[in-house]
Tab-separated table of C-alpha atoms and ligand atoms in Angstrom:
chain	number	residue	atom	x	y	z
A	1	MET	CA	-7.564	-62.323	37.747
A	2	SER	CA	-6.001	-65.766	38.295
A	3	VAL	CA	-3.626	-66.446	41.239
A	4	SER	CA	-1.414	-69.495	40.746
A	5	ILE	CA	-1.237	-72.342	43.240
A	6	LYS	CA	2.298	-73.762	43.244
A	7	SER	CA	2.616	-77.702	43.453
A	8	GLU	CA	5.066	-79.280	45.878
A	9	ARG	CA	7.420	-79.670	43.020
A	10	GLU	CA	7.144	-75.967	42.122
A	11	ILE	CA	7.720	-74.864	45.572
A	12	GLU	CA	10.906	-76.689	45.644
A	13	LEU	CA	12.139	-74.941	42.684
A	14	MET	CA	10.808	-71.551	44.090
A	15	ARG	CA	12.837	-72.369	47.270
A	16	LYS	CA	16.006	-72.968	45.328
A	17	SER	CA	15.641	-69.839	43.125
A	18	CYS	CA	15.221	-67.767	46.189
A	19	GLN	CA	17.915	-69.326	48.231
A	20	LEU	CA	20.235	-68.477	45.355
A	21	LEU	CA	19.039	-64.966	45.381
A	22	GLU	CA	19.375	-64.664	49.036
A	23	GLU	CA	23.278	-65.570	48.528
A	24	VAL	CA	23.500	-63.011	45.865
A	25	HIS	CA	21.904	-60.160	48.233
A	26	ASP	CA	24.250	-61.388	51.010
A	27	ALA	CA	27.349	-60.852	48.952
A	28	LEU	CA	26.102	-57.632	47.425
A	29	GLY	CA	25.349	-56.279	50.855
A	30	LYS	CA	29.029	-56.786	51.843
A	31	MET	CA	30.278	-54.693	49.157
A	32	ILE	CA	28.276	-51.478	49.978
A	33	ARG	CA	30.912	-48.855	51.049
A	34	PRO	CA	31.704	-45.243	49.950
A	35	GLY	CA	33.527	-45.027	46.532
A	36	ILE	CA	32.003	-48.001	44.647
A	37	SER	CA	29.789	-47.232	41.787
A	38	THR	CA	26.060	-48.471	41.259
A	39	LYS	CA	27.423	-50.062	38.246
A	40	ASP	CA	29.831	-51.883	40.214
A	41	ILE	CA	26.942	-53.556	42.264
A	42	ASP	CA	25.121	-54.378	38.941
A	43	ARG	CA	28.138	-56.061	37.304
A	44	GLU	CA	28.876	-58.057	40.527
A	45	GLY	CA	25.246	-59.087	40.904
A	46	GLU	CA	24.959	-60.245	37.377
A	47	ARG	CA	28.166	-62.225	37.758
A	48	LEU	CA	26.883	-63.805	41.098
A	49	ILE	CA	23.581	-64.701	39.746
A	50	ARG	CA	25.033	-66.379	36.474
A	51	GLU	CA	27.814	-68.158	38.602
A	52	ARG	CA	24.747	-69.909	40.338
A	53	GLY	CA	23.045	-71.062	37.244
A	54	GLY	CA	20.500	-68.176	37.309
A	55	ILE	CA	19.429	-65.598	34.749
A	56	PRO	CA	18.943	-62.089	35.657
A	57	ASN	CA	15.089	-61.489	35.331
A	58	PHE	CA	15.219	-57.810	35.446
A	59	LEU	CA	17.668	-57.494	32.639
A	60	ASN	CA	15.805	-56.370	29.385
A	61	TYR	CA	12.359	-56.697	31.355
A	62	GLU	CA	10.432	-54.141	29.244
A	63	GLY	CA	13.506	-52.758	28.292
A	64	TYR	CA	15.238	-52.184	31.806
A	65	PRO	CA	19.084	-52.177	30.990
A	66	ALA	CA	20.505	-53.913	33.953
A	67	SER	CA	20.372	-56.883	36.241
A	68	ILE	CA	20.183	-55.049	39.637
A	69	CYS	CA	17.918	-51.907	40.410
A	70	VAL	CA	20.136	-49.709	42.544
A	71	SER	CA	18.287	-46.613	43.963
A	72	VAL	CA	20.151	-44.021	46.013
A	73	ASN	CA	18.547	-41.527	48.662
A	74	ASP	CA	15.513	-40.038	47.198
A	75	GLU	CA	15.322	-42.659	44.363
A	76	VAL	CA	12.599	-45.048	45.365
A	77	VAL	CA	13.009	-47.941	43.028
A	78	HIS	CA	14.280	-48.907	39.509
A	79	GLY	CA	17.417	-46.741	39.692
A	80	ILE	CA	19.635	-47.560	36.659
A	81	PRO	CA	23.259	-48.449	37.571
A	82	LYS	CA	25.954	-45.958	36.207
A	83	ASP	CA	29.710	-46.065	36.320
A	84	ASP	CA	29.590	-42.384	37.233
A	85	ARG	CA	27.143	-42.637	40.158
A	86	ILE	CA	29.559	-43.151	43.238
A	87	LEU	CA	28.233	-44.104	46.480
A	88	GLN	CA	29.287	-41.458	49.263
A	89	GLU	CA	29.318	-41.726	53.114
A	90	GLY	CA	25.731	-40.861	54.576
A	91	ASP	CA	23.937	-42.122	51.571
A	92	ILE	CA	21.483	-44.907	51.658
A	93	VAL	CA	21.118	-47.393	48.792
A	94	SER	CA	18.278	-49.862	47.765
A	95	LEU	CA	19.252	-52.935	46.057
A	96	ASP	CA	16.437	-54.898	44.148
A	97	ALA	CA	17.400	-58.059	42.572
A	98	GLY	CA	15.727	-61.148	41.064
A	99	LEU	CA	16.763	-64.255	39.187
A	100	ILE	CA	15.112	-67.085	37.249
A	101	TYR	CA	16.389	-70.657	38.217
A	102	LYS	CA	14.759	-73.616	36.274
A	103	GLY	CA	11.900	-71.480	35.115
A	104	TYR	CA	11.161	-69.966	38.503
A	105	HIS	CA	11.469	-66.410	39.472
A	106	SER	CA	12.802	-64.931	42.729
A	107	ASP	CA	12.646	-61.265	43.786
A	108	ALA	CA	13.916	-59.321	46.958
A	109	ALA	CA	15.060	-56.055	48.048
A	110	ARG	CA	17.118	-54.590	50.712
A	111	THR	CA	18.188	-50.959	51.813
A	112	TYR	CA	21.663	-50.348	53.221
A	113	ALA	CA	23.404	-47.368	54.734
A	114	VAL	CA	26.653	-46.317	53.094
A	115	GLY	CA	29.037	-45.767	55.870
A	116	ALA	CA	27.617	-43.652	58.919
A	117	ILE	CA	24.285	-42.259	58.172
A	118	SER	CA	21.869	-39.950	60.293
A	119	PRO	CA	19.617	-41.585	62.935
A	120	ASP	CA	16.517	-40.413	61.185
A	121	VAL	CA	17.290	-42.081	57.936
A	122	GLN	CA	18.528	-45.161	59.731
A	123	LYS	CA	14.975	-45.326	61.494
A	124	LEU	CA	13.336	-44.988	57.837
A	125	ILE	CA	15.222	-48.173	56.910
A	126	ASP	CA	14.425	-50.122	60.115
A	127	VAL	CA	10.629	-49.043	59.969
A	128	THR	CA	10.411	-50.050	56.305
A	129	ARG	CA	11.884	-53.420	57.104
A	130	GLN	CA	9.532	-53.880	60.175
A	131	SER	CA	6.730	-52.944	58.106
A	132	PHE	CA	7.150	-55.977	56.021
A	133	PHE	CA	7.157	-58.243	59.141
A	134	GLU	CA	4.041	-56.533	60.439
A	135	GLY	CA	2.347	-57.271	56.997
A	136	ILE	CA	3.245	-60.932	56.937
A	137	LYS	CA	1.867	-61.370	60.419
A	138	TYR	CA	-1.457	-61.731	58.324
A	139	ALA	CA	0.105	-63.837	55.475
A	140	ARG	CA	-1.927	-66.964	56.380
A	141	ALA	CA	-4.227	-69.184	54.465
A	142	GLY	CA	-7.818	-68.179	55.036
A	143	ASN	CA	-7.087	-64.339	55.702
A	144	HIS	CA	-7.521	-61.659	53.166
A	145	LEU	CA	-4.782	-60.252	50.958
A	146	HIS	CA	-5.329	-56.804	51.936
A	147	GLU	CA	-4.966	-57.485	55.645
A	148	ILE	CA	-1.195	-57.666	54.799
A	149	SER	CA	-1.553	-54.427	52.909
A	150	ALA	CA	-3.408	-52.449	55.855
A	151	ALA	CA	-0.918	-53.705	58.388
A	152	ILE	CA	2.072	-52.419	56.368
A	153	GLY	CA	0.609	-49.026	55.746
A	154	ALA	CA	-0.684	-48.478	59.206
A	155	TYR	CA	2.603	-49.279	60.896
A	156	ALA	CA	4.604	-47.069	58.383
A	157	GLU	CA	2.060	-44.263	58.586
A	158	SER	CA	2.326	-44.247	62.413
A	159	PHE	CA	5.812	-42.793	62.084
A	160	GLY	CA	4.542	-40.170	59.874
A	161	TYR	CA	6.175	-41.696	56.682
A	162	GLY	CA	4.523	-41.717	53.183
A	163	VAL	CA	3.557	-45.086	51.844
A	164	VAL	CA	4.200	-45.209	47.777
A	165	ARG	CA	0.858	-45.934	46.093
A	166	ASP	CA	1.937	-46.016	42.440
A	167	LEU	CA	3.778	-49.192	42.845
A	168	VAL	CA	2.979	-52.440	44.609
A	169	GLY	CA	4.030	-56.017	45.313
A	170	HIS	CA	2.868	-58.959	43.257
A	171	GLY	CA	2.485	-62.693	42.816
A	172	ILE	CA	5.539	-64.345	41.488
A	173	GLY	CA	6.380	-67.801	40.056
A	174	THR	CA	6.802	-68.772	36.341
A	175	LYS	CA	6.565	-65.131	35.658
A	176	LEU	CA	8.044	-62.151	37.641
A	177	HIS	CA	4.811	-60.448	37.950
A	178	GLU	CA	1.674	-62.626	38.505
A	179	ASP	CA	-1.728	-61.764	39.983
A	180	PRO	CA	-2.380	-60.622	42.601
A	181	GLN	CA	-1.237	-56.838	43.055
A	182	ILE	CA	-0.214	-56.264	46.646
A	183	PRO	CA	-0.623	-52.621	47.608
A	184	ASN	CA	1.204	-51.324	50.679
A	185	TYR	CA	-1.691	-49.413	52.232
A	186	ALA	CA	-5.406	-49.998	53.317
A	187	MET	CA	-7.868	-50.863	50.459
A	188	ARG	CA	-11.652	-50.703	50.635
A	189	SER	CA	-11.967	-54.206	49.386
A	190	ARG	CA	-10.592	-56.979	51.352
A	191	GLY	CA	-8.729	-58.752	48.452
A	192	ILE	CA	-8.502	-62.377	47.496
A	193	ARG	CA	-8.400	-65.036	50.157
A	194	LEU	CA	-5.014	-66.516	50.778
A	195	ARG	CA	-4.343	-70.056	50.067
A	196	PRO	CA	-1.428	-72.510	50.669
A	197	GLY	CA	0.879	-72.592	47.648
A	198	MET	CA	0.539	-69.021	46.733
A	199	THR	CA	4.063	-67.128	46.360
A	200	LEU	CA	4.036	-63.391	46.802
A	201	ALA	CA	6.616	-60.699	46.422
A	202	ILE	CA	5.750	-58.250	49.384
A	203	GLU	CA	7.654	-55.139	48.964
A	204	PRO	CA	7.007	-51.888	51.031
A	205	MET	CA	8.390	-48.727	49.543
A	206	ILE	CA	8.432	-46.258	52.298
A	207	ASN	CA	9.294	-42.466	52.023
A	208	MET	CA	10.333	-40.146	54.933
A	209	GLY	CA	8.027	-37.373	53.492
A	210	THR	CA	5.263	-37.507	51.216
A	211	TRP	CA	3.993	-40.553	49.460
A	212	GLU	CA	4.032	-38.821	46.043
A	213	VAL	CA	6.606	-39.875	43.498
A	214	GLU	CA	7.868	-38.825	40.197
A	215	TRP	CA	9.360	-40.595	37.154
A	216	LEU	CA	12.818	-39.275	35.820
A	217	ASP	CA	13.428	-38.741	32.006
A	218	ASP	CA	14.925	-42.185	31.726
A	219	ASP	CA	11.425	-43.540	32.249
A	220	TRP	CA	12.735	-45.774	34.886
A	221	THR	CA	13.795	-44.111	37.849
A	222	VAL	CA	11.031	-43.564	40.501
A	223	VAL	CA	11.887	-40.463	42.891
A	224	THR	CA	10.217	-38.920	45.840
A	225	ALA	CA	8.214	-35.701	44.857
A	226	ASP	CA	9.782	-33.772	47.751
A	227	GLY	CA	13.431	-35.090	47.425
A	228	LEU	CA	13.297	-36.843	50.843
A	229	PRO	CA	14.822	-40.376	51.192
A	230	SER	CA	13.024	-43.487	50.420
A	231	ALA	CA	13.627	-47.103	51.541
A	232	HIS	CA	12.571	-50.402	50.045
A	233	TYR	CA	12.376	-53.910	51.497
A	234	GLU	CA	11.096	-57.085	49.648
A	235	ASN	CA	10.987	-60.968	50.184
A	236	THR	CA	9.278	-63.632	48.221
A	237	VAL	CA	6.997	-65.332	50.597
A	238	LEU	CA	5.137	-68.768	50.449
A	239	ILE	CA	1.652	-69.050	51.974
A	240	THR	CA	1.349	-72.341	53.927
A	241	ASP	CA	-1.237	-74.200	56.205
A	242	GLY	CA	0.610	-72.552	59.023
A	243	ASP	CA	3.341	-69.766	59.357
A	244	PRO	CA	4.336	-68.101	56.009
A	245	GLU	CA	7.764	-69.201	54.683
A	246	ILE	CA	10.062	-66.286	53.926
A	247	LEU	CA	11.769	-67.890	50.808
A	248	THR	CA	14.434	-65.113	50.337
A	249	LEU	CA	15.403	-64.779	54.159
A	250	SER	CA	16.512	-67.947	55.834
A	251	ASP	CA	17.148	-66.206	59.165
A	252	PRO	CA	14.951	-63.165	59.866
A	253	ALA	CA	16.863	-62.528	63.079
A	254	VAL	CA	19.864	-61.516	61.095
A	255	ARG	CA	19.934	-58.185	59.320
B	1	LIG	N1	11.539	-56.136	41.798
B	1	LIG	C1	10.907	-55.184	41.086
B	1	LIG	C2	9.413	-55.491	40.835
B	1	LIG	O1	9.157	-56.142	41.814
B	1	LIG	C3	11.613	-54.871	39.798
B	1	LIG	C4	11.290	-55.231	38.425
B	1	LIG	S1	11.422	-53.998	37.293
B	1	LIG	C5	12.705	-54.338	36.455
B	1	LIG	O2	8.792	-55.182	40.116
B	1	LIG	F1	12.448	-53.794	35.214
B	1	LIG	F2	13.701	-53.756	36.822
B	1	LIG	F3	12.689	-55.603	36.187
B	2	LIG	CO1	9.030	-57.116	43.195
């Protein structure tokens, strides 16, 4: 395993790529309402990425057929956008998006309510987002990677939620998926030592019920084994000499 350390020049390009992605996410978040299709989100996402000079990095990745992963309710991740999948009041929808700018990848995910949703599902969304922030308290040079993993998992499990184990976060840079893998649950090993210049996509996937997941026949869509809802939250993060820099989120106080 080799974990890349980005130079100052590369960090600037990562920052730019991630800023553009944040703009795309903000615009997509504003579209979410009952009556739009998951394909509407993908079409607009691709347009917003290309309008900014970016390239959609998910499109054709290992054959994935869209630019934005749109996952509804019990779909955990990698939902394939469809014209006939219409968002309904009470649904939740996770948008996972990424782009390449001047050779550098960004990756982030958000989960939104569609209209009014039940308080217990809103809590799942909120806890999933907060689990990311619990994790990055440990995202500091000198710490070990799995301290982040353990903090995410312990927080989510304290609410009785299931932490997805089959999918993990990842390093990111000139490739979408670089070393290291970043689990969202406690490991027996402590993981690599974090160093300034590492860029990591940290992405808790949290289920209301069981942690167990299945794959649909499309070979992409991951769903919960018990049919209960799932939420996803992801940012690309830079390890520094001090506090981590959340490259895909300029103001963590704003939801
Ligand atoms: N953001 C996801 C990840 O971190 C999505 C990539 S899968 C793709 O792995 F095929 F859609 F690109
Ligand atoms: Co990712």
